[in-house]
Short mmCIF file of C-alpha atoms in Angstrom, two decimals:
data_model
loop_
_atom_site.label_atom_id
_atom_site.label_comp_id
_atom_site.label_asym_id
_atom_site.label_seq_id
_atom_site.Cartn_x
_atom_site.Cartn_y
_atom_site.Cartn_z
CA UNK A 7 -83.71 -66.01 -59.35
CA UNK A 8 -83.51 -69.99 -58.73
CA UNK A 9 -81.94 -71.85 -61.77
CA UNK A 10 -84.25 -73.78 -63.20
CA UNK A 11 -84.26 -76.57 -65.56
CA UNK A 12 -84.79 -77.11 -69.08
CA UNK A 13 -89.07 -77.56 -69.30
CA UNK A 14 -89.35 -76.30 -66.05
CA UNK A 15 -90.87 -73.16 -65.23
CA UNK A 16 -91.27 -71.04 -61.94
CA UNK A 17 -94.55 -69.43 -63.10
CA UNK A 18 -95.84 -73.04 -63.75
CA UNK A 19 -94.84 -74.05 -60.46
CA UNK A 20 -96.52 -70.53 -58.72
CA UNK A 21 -99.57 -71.61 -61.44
CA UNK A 22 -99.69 -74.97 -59.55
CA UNK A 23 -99.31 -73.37 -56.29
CA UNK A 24 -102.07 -71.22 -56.48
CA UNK A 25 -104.52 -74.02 -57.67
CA UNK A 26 -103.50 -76.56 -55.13
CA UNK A 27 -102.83 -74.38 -51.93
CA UNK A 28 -106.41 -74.83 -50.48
CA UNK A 29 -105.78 -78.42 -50.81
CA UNK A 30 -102.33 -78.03 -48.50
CA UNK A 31 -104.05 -76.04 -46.14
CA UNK A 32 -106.74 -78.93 -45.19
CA UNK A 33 -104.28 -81.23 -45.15
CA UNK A 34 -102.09 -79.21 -43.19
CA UNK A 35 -98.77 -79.80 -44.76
CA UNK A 36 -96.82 -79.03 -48.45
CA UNK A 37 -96.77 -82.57 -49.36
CA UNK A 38 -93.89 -84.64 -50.90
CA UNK A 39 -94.49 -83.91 -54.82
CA UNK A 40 -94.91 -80.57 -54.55
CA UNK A 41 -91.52 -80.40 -52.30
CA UNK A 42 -90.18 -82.16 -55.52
CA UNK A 43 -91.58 -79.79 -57.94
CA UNK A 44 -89.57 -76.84 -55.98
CA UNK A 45 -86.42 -79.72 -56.09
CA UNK A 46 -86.74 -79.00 -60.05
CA UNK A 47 -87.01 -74.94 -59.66
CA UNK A 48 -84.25 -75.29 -57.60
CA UNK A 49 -85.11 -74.37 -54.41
CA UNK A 50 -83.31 -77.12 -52.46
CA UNK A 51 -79.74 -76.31 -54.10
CA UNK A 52 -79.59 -72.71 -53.78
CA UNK A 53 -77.74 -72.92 -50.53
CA UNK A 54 -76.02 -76.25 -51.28
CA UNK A 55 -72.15 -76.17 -52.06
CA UNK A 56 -70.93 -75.72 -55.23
CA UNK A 57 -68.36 -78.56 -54.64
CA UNK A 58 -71.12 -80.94 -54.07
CA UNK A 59 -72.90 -79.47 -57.14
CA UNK A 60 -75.52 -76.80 -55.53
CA UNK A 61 -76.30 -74.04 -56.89
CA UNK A 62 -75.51 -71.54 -54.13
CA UNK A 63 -77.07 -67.87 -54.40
CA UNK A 64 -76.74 -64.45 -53.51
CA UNK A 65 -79.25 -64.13 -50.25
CA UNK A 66 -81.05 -61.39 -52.19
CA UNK A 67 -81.77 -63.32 -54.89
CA UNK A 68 -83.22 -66.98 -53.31
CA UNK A 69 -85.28 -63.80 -50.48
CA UNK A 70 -86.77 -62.63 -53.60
CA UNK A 71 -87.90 -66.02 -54.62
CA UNK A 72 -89.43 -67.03 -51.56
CA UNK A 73 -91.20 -63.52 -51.19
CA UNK A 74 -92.72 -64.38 -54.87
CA UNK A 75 -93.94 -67.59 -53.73
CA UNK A 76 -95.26 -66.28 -50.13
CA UNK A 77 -97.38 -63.76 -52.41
CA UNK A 78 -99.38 -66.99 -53.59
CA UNK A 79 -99.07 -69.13 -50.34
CA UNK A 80 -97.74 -68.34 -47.56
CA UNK A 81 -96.98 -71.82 -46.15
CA UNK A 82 -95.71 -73.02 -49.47
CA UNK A 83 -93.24 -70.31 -49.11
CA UNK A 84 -92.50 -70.97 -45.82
CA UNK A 85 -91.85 -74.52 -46.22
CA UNK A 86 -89.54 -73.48 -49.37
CA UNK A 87 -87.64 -70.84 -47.53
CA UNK A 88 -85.73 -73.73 -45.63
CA UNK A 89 -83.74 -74.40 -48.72
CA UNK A 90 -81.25 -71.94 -47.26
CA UNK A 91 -80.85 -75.02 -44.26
CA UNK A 92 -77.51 -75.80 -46.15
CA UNK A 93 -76.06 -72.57 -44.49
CA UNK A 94 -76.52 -75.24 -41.06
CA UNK A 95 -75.37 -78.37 -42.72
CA UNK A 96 -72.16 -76.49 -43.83
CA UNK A 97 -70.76 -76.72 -40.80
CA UNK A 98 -70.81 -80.61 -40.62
CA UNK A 99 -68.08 -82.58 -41.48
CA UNK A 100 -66.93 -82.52 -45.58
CA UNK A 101 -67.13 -86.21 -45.53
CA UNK A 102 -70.51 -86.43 -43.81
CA UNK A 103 -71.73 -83.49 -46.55
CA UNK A 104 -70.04 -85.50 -49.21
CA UNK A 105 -72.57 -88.37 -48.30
CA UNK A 106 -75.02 -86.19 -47.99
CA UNK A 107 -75.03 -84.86 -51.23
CA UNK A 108 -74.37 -88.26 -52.61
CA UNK A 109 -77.55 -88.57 -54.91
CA UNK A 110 -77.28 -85.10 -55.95
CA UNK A 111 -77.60 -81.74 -54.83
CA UNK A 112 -81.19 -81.25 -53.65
CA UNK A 113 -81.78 -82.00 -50.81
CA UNK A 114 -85.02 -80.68 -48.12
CA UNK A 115 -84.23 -80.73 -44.57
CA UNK A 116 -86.55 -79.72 -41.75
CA UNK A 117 -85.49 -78.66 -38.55
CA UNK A 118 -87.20 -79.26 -35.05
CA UNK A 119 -84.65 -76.94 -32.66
CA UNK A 120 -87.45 -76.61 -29.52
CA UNK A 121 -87.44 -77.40 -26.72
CA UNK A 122 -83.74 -78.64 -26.71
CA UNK A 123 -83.31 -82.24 -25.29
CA UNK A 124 -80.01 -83.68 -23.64
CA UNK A 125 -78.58 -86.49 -25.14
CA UNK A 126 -76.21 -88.63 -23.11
CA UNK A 127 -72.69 -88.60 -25.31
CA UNK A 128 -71.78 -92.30 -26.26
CA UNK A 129 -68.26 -93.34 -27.87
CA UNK A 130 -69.34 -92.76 -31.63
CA UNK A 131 -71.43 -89.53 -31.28
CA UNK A 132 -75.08 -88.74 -28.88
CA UNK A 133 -77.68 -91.38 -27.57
CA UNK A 134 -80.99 -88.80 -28.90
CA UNK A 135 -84.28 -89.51 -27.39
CA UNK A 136 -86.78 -86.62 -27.15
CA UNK A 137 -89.66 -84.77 -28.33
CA UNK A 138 -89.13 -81.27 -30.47
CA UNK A 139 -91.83 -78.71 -31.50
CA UNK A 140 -92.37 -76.85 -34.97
CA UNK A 141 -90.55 -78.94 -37.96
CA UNK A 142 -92.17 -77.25 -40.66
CA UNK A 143 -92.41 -79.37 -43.71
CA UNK A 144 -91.49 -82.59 -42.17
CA UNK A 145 -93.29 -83.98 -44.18
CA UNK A 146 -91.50 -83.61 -47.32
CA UNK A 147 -87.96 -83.71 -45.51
CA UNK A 148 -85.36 -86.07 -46.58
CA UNK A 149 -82.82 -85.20 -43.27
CA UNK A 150 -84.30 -83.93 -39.76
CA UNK A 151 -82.66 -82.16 -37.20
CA UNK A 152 -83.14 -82.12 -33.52
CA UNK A 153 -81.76 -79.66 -31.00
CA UNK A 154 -79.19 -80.16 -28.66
CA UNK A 155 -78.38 -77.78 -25.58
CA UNK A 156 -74.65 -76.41 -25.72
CA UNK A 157 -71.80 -77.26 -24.23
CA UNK A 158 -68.37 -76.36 -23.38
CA UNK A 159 -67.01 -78.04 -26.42
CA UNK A 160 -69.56 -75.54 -28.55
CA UNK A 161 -68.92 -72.77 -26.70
CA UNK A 162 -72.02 -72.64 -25.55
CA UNK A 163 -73.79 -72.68 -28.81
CA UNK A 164 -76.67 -75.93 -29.23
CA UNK A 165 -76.30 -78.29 -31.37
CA UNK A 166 -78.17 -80.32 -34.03
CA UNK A 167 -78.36 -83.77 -34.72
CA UNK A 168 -79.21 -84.69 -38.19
CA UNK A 169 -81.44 -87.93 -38.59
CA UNK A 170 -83.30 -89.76 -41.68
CA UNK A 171 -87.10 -89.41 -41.53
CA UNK A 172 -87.13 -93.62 -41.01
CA UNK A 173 -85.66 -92.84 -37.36
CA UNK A 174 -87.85 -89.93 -36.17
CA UNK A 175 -91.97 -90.06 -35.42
CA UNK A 176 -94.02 -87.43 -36.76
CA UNK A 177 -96.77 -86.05 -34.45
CA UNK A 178 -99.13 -84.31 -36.57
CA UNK A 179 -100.61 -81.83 -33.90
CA UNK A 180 -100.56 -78.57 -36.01
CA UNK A 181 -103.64 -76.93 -35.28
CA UNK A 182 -103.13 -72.87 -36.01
CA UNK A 183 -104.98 -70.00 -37.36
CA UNK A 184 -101.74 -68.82 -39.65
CA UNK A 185 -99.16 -70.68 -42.21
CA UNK A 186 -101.61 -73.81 -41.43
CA UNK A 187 -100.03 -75.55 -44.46
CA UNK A 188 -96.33 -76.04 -42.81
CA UNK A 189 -96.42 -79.41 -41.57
CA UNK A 190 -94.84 -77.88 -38.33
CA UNK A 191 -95.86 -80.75 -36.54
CA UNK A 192 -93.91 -82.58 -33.68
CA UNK A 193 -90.62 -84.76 -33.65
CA UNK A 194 -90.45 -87.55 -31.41
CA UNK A 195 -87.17 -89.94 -31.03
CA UNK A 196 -86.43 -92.69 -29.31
CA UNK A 197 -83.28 -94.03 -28.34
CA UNK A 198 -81.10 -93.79 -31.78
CA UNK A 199 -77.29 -93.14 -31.38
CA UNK A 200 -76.80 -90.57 -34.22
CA UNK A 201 -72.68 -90.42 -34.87
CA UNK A 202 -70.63 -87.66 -34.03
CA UNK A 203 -70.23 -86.74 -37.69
CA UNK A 204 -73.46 -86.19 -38.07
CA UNK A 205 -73.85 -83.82 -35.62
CA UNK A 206 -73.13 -79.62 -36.26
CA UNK A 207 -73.54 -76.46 -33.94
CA UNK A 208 -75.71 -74.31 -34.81
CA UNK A 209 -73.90 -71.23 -36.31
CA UNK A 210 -71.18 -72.95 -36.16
CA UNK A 211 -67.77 -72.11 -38.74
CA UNK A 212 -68.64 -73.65 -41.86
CA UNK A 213 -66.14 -76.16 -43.18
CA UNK A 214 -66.97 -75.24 -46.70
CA UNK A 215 -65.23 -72.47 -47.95
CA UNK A 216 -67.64 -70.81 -50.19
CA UNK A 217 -69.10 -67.31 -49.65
CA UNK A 218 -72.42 -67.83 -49.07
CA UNK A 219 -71.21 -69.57 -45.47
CA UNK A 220 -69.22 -66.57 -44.48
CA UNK A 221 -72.57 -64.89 -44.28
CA UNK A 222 -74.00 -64.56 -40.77
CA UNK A 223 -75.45 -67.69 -40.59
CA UNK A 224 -78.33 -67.17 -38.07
CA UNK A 225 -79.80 -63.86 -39.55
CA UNK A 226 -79.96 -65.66 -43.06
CA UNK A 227 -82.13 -67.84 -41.05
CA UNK A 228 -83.99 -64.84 -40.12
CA UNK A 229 -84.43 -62.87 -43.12
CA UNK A 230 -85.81 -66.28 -45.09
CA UNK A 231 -88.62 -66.21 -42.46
CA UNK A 232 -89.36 -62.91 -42.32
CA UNK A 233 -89.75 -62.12 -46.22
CA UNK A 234 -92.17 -64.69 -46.30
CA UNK A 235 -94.33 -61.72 -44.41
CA UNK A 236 -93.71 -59.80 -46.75
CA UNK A 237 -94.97 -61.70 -49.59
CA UNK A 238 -98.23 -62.22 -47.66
CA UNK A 239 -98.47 -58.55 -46.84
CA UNK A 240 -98.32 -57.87 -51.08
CA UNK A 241 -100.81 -60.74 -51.14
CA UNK A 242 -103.40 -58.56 -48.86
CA UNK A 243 -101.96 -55.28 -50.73
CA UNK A 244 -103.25 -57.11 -53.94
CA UNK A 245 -106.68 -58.06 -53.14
CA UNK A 246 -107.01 -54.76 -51.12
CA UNK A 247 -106.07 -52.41 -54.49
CA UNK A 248 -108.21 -55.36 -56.25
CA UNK A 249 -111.47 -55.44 -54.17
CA UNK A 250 -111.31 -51.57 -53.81
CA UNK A 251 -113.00 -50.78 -56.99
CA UNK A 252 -115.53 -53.05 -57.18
CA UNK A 253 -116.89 -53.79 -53.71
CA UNK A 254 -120.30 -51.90 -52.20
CA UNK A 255 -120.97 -52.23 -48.66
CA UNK A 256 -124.82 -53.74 -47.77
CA UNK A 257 -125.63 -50.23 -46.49
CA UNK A 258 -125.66 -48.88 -50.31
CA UNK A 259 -122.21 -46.64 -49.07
CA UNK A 260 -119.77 -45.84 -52.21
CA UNK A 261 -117.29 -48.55 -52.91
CA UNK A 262 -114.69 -48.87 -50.88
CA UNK A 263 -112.06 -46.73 -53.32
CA UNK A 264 -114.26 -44.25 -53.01
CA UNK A 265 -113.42 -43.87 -49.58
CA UNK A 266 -110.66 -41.56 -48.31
CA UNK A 267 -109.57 -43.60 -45.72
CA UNK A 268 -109.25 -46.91 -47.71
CA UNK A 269 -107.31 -45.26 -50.03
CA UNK A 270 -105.21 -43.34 -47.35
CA UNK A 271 -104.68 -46.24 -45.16
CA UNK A 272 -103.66 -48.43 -48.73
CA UNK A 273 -101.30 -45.81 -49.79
CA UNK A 274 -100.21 -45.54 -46.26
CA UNK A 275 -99.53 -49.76 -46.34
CA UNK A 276 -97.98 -49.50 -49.83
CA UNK A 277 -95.40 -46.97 -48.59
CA UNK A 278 -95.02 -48.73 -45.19
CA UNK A 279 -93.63 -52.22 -46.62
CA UNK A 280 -92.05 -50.89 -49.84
CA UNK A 281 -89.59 -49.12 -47.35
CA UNK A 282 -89.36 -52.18 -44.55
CA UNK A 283 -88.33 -54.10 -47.92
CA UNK A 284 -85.78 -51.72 -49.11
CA UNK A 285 -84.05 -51.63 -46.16
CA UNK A 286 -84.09 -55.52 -45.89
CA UNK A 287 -82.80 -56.00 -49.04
CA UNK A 288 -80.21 -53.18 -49.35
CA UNK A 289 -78.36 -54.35 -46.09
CA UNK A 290 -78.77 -57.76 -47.03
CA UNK A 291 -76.46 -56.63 -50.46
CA UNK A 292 -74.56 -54.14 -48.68
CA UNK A 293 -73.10 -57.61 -46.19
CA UNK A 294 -73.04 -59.90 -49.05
CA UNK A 295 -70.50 -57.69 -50.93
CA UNK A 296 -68.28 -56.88 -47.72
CA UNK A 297 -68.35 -61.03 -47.63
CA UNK A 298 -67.76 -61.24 -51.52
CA UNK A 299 -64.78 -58.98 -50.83
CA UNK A 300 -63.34 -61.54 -48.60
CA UNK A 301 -63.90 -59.53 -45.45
CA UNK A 302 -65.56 -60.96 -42.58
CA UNK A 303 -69.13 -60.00 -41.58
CA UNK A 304 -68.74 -58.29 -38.34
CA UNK A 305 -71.35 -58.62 -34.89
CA UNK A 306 -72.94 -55.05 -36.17
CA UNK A 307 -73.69 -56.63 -39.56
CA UNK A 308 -75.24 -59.41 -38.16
CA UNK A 309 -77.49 -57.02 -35.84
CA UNK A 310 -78.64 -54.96 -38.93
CA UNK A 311 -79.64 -57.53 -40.49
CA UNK A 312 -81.38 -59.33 -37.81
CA UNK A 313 -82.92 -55.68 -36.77
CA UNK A 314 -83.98 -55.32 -40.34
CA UNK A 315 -85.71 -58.94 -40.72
CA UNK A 316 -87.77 -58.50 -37.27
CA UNK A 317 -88.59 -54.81 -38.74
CA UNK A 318 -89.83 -56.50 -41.77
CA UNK A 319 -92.19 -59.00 -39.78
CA UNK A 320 -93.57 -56.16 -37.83
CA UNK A 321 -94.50 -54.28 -40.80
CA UNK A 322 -95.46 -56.92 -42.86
CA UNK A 323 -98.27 -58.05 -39.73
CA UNK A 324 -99.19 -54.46 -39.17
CA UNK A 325 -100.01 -54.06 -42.98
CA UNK A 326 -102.43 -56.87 -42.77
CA UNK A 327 -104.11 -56.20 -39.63
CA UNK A 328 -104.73 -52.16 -41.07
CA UNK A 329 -106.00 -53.81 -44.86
CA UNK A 330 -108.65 -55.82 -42.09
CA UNK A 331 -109.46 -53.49 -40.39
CA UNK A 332 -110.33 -50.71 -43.29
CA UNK A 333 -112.38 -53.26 -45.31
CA UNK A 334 -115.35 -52.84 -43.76
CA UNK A 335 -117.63 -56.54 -42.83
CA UNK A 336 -116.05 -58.60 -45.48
CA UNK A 337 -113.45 -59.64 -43.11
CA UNK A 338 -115.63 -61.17 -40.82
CA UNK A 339 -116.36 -63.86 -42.63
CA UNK A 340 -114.81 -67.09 -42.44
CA UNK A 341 -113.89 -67.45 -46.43
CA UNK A 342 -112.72 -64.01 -47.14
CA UNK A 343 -108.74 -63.88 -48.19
CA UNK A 344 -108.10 -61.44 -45.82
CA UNK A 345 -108.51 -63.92 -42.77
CA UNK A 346 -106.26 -66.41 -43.82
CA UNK A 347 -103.82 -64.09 -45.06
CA UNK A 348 -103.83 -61.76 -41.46
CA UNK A 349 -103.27 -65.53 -39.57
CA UNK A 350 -100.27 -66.19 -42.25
CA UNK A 351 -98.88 -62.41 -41.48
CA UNK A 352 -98.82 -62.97 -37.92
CA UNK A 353 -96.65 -66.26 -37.54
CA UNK A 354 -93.41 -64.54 -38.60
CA UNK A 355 -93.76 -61.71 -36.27
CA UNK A 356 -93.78 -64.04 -33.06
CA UNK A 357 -91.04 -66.36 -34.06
CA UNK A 358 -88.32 -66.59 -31.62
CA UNK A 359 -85.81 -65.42 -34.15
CA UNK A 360 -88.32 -62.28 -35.15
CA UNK A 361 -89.83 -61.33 -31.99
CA UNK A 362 -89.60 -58.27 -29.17
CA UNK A 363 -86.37 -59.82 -27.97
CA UNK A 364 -84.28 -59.26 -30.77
CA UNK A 365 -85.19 -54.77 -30.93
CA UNK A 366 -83.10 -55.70 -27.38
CA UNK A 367 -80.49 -57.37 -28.92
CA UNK A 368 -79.55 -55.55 -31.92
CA UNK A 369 -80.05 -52.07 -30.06
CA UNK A 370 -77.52 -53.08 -27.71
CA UNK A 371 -75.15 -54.46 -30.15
CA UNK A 372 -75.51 -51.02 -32.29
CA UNK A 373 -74.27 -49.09 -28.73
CA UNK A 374 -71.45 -51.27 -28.29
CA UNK A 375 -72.84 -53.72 -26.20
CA UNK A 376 -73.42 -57.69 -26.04
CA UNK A 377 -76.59 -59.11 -27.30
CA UNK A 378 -79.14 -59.55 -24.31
CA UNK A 379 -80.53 -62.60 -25.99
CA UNK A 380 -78.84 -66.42 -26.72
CA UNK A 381 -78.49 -67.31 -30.06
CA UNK A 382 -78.59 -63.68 -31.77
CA UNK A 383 -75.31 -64.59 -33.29
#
């Protein structure tokens, strides 16, 4: 669980949350004092160095925290599940994350990684002018990042350029049916000649030697995502076991845990996630003690767990989409939970790092293969 200070309670905060997270969604974005009000749970130093004061946790333990706050929003938890970013930063340079850190430990960063842009090198670092896609929670960011395509000094692997909000335009175009509170809105820059220094690639070797950034960096950035799923699909689980008992249809049929099916297709849901979930969180303690060990997390680690976070988005969608589609009309209209919650479901599933693509990858990795996909690793 996050550390949290003296006065400062998570179940407040999730009390907040769950009062305020209409207001997010019609705005469109987790605003700037609520960002500050996970700052105090401690959210935003859970993957930040100890040496530069963080507060760095066990991936189980900051998943678990997300999941709880994806149960109440879904795009609150979202935005909050990039406080693992640090995992990224860690491979900048220890100066450039001593200056980071400067003002303390807590810091939000948003990244906008798509489409990558070229940035013509210069003698102090990369000239960046571009447009990027998807920075969720921009909008309570204190460093952005913009991709970069690889080169042969990366080994292929892209790059991210990290820039203040001051230098970057925000484009807010987020118009969605699911997590419509993430401020994933659009990152345009023009022309600003961001330093070498402040520059990293993207699962790149950490220069902090902690060991929370010996753990495979990109499928940390997968699990985060994807257990944010599953703390929608217990939302829908909730009001499903919830509504069950009390709700007649308009055609005077019993209620709807009267029903065999409802409670079939429940129980089936129930069982469904509680296993996707085990499995997620098992391997993710199973790697994190080989790394505790001071063994290295090898390529079929990394494939588990990225097999196990796209299984968990999968579920997590399908659970929703089955609590629809056994609740008889309710659904169907435009204020029921079960809408908003089936849009929320669905945006993990067909993220890049979640999607068909990566079944490919990790199924060839598990027969001795390479990965049939860029950026699995």
């Amino acid at each position: 669980m996050v550390h949290t200070p003296q006065g400062v309670g998570f179940d407040d905060v999730l009390a907040e949350l769950a009062q305020r997270r209409q207001e997010f969604r019609e705005q469109r974005y987790v605003p700037k004092d609520f960002v500050a009000r996970l700052k105090q749970i401690g959210i935003y130093r859970a993957a930040t160095p100890g040496k530069f004061g963080g507060q760095p946790l066990p991936p189980a333990e900051f998943l678990d925290t997300i999941e709880r706050i994806s149960v109440v929003d879904g795009s609150t938890g979202w935005v909050a599940s990039f406080g693992s970013a640090q995992i990224y930063l860690a491979a900048l340079p220890l100066d450039t994350q001593a200056e980071l850190y400067r003002d303390g430990p807590d810091v939000a960063f948003a990244g906008a990684l798509f489409p990558m842009q070229r940035a013509a090198a210069t003698e102090r670092g990369y000239l960046v002018d571009g447009h990027w896609k998807f920075a969720s929670g921009c909008m309570g960011a204190d460093l952005i990042g913009v991709g970069l395509p690889g080169d042969e000094e990366s080994g292929g692997k892209p790059r991210t350029a990290v820039l203040r909000p001051d230098q970057v335009e925000i484009v807010q175009d987020w118009d969605v049916v699911g997590m419509r509170a993430t401020g994933s809105f659009d990152i345009v820059v023009r022309g600003v000649e961001v330093p070498r220094e402040w520059t990293f690639i993207r699962g790149g070797a950490p220069t902090v030697d902690e060991p929370l950034y010996h753990y495979p960096t990109i499928a940390y950035a997968s699990q985060v995502l994807a257990v944010v799923g599953a703390g929608v699909a217990r939302a829908a689980l909730d009001h499903a076991k919830q509504v069950g008992g009390g709700y007649t249809g308009v055609t005077g049929a019993p209620k709807l845990a009267d029903r065999a099916y409802y409670r079939t297709e429940v129980a089936r849901a129930e069982a469904d996630l509680s296993s996707a979930r085990a499995w997620f969180y098992d391997l993710s303690d199973q790697v994190w003690q080989h790394v505790l060990r001071g063994d290295t997390a090898t390529d079929e680690h990394n494939a588990r767990l990225r097999l196990a976070s796209a299984h968990l988005a999968r579920v997590a969608s399908g659970v929703v989409d089955r609590l629809v589609e056994i609740s008889g009309t309710a659904p169907i209209y435009t204020e029921h939970p079960l809408r908003d919650l089936a849009g929320d479901a669905l945006v993990p599933k067909q993220h890049a790092f979640l999607g068909p693509a990566i079944f490919d990858s990790a199924g060839a990795v598990l027969m001795g293969l390479p990965p049939t996909s860029p950026g699995f690793r």
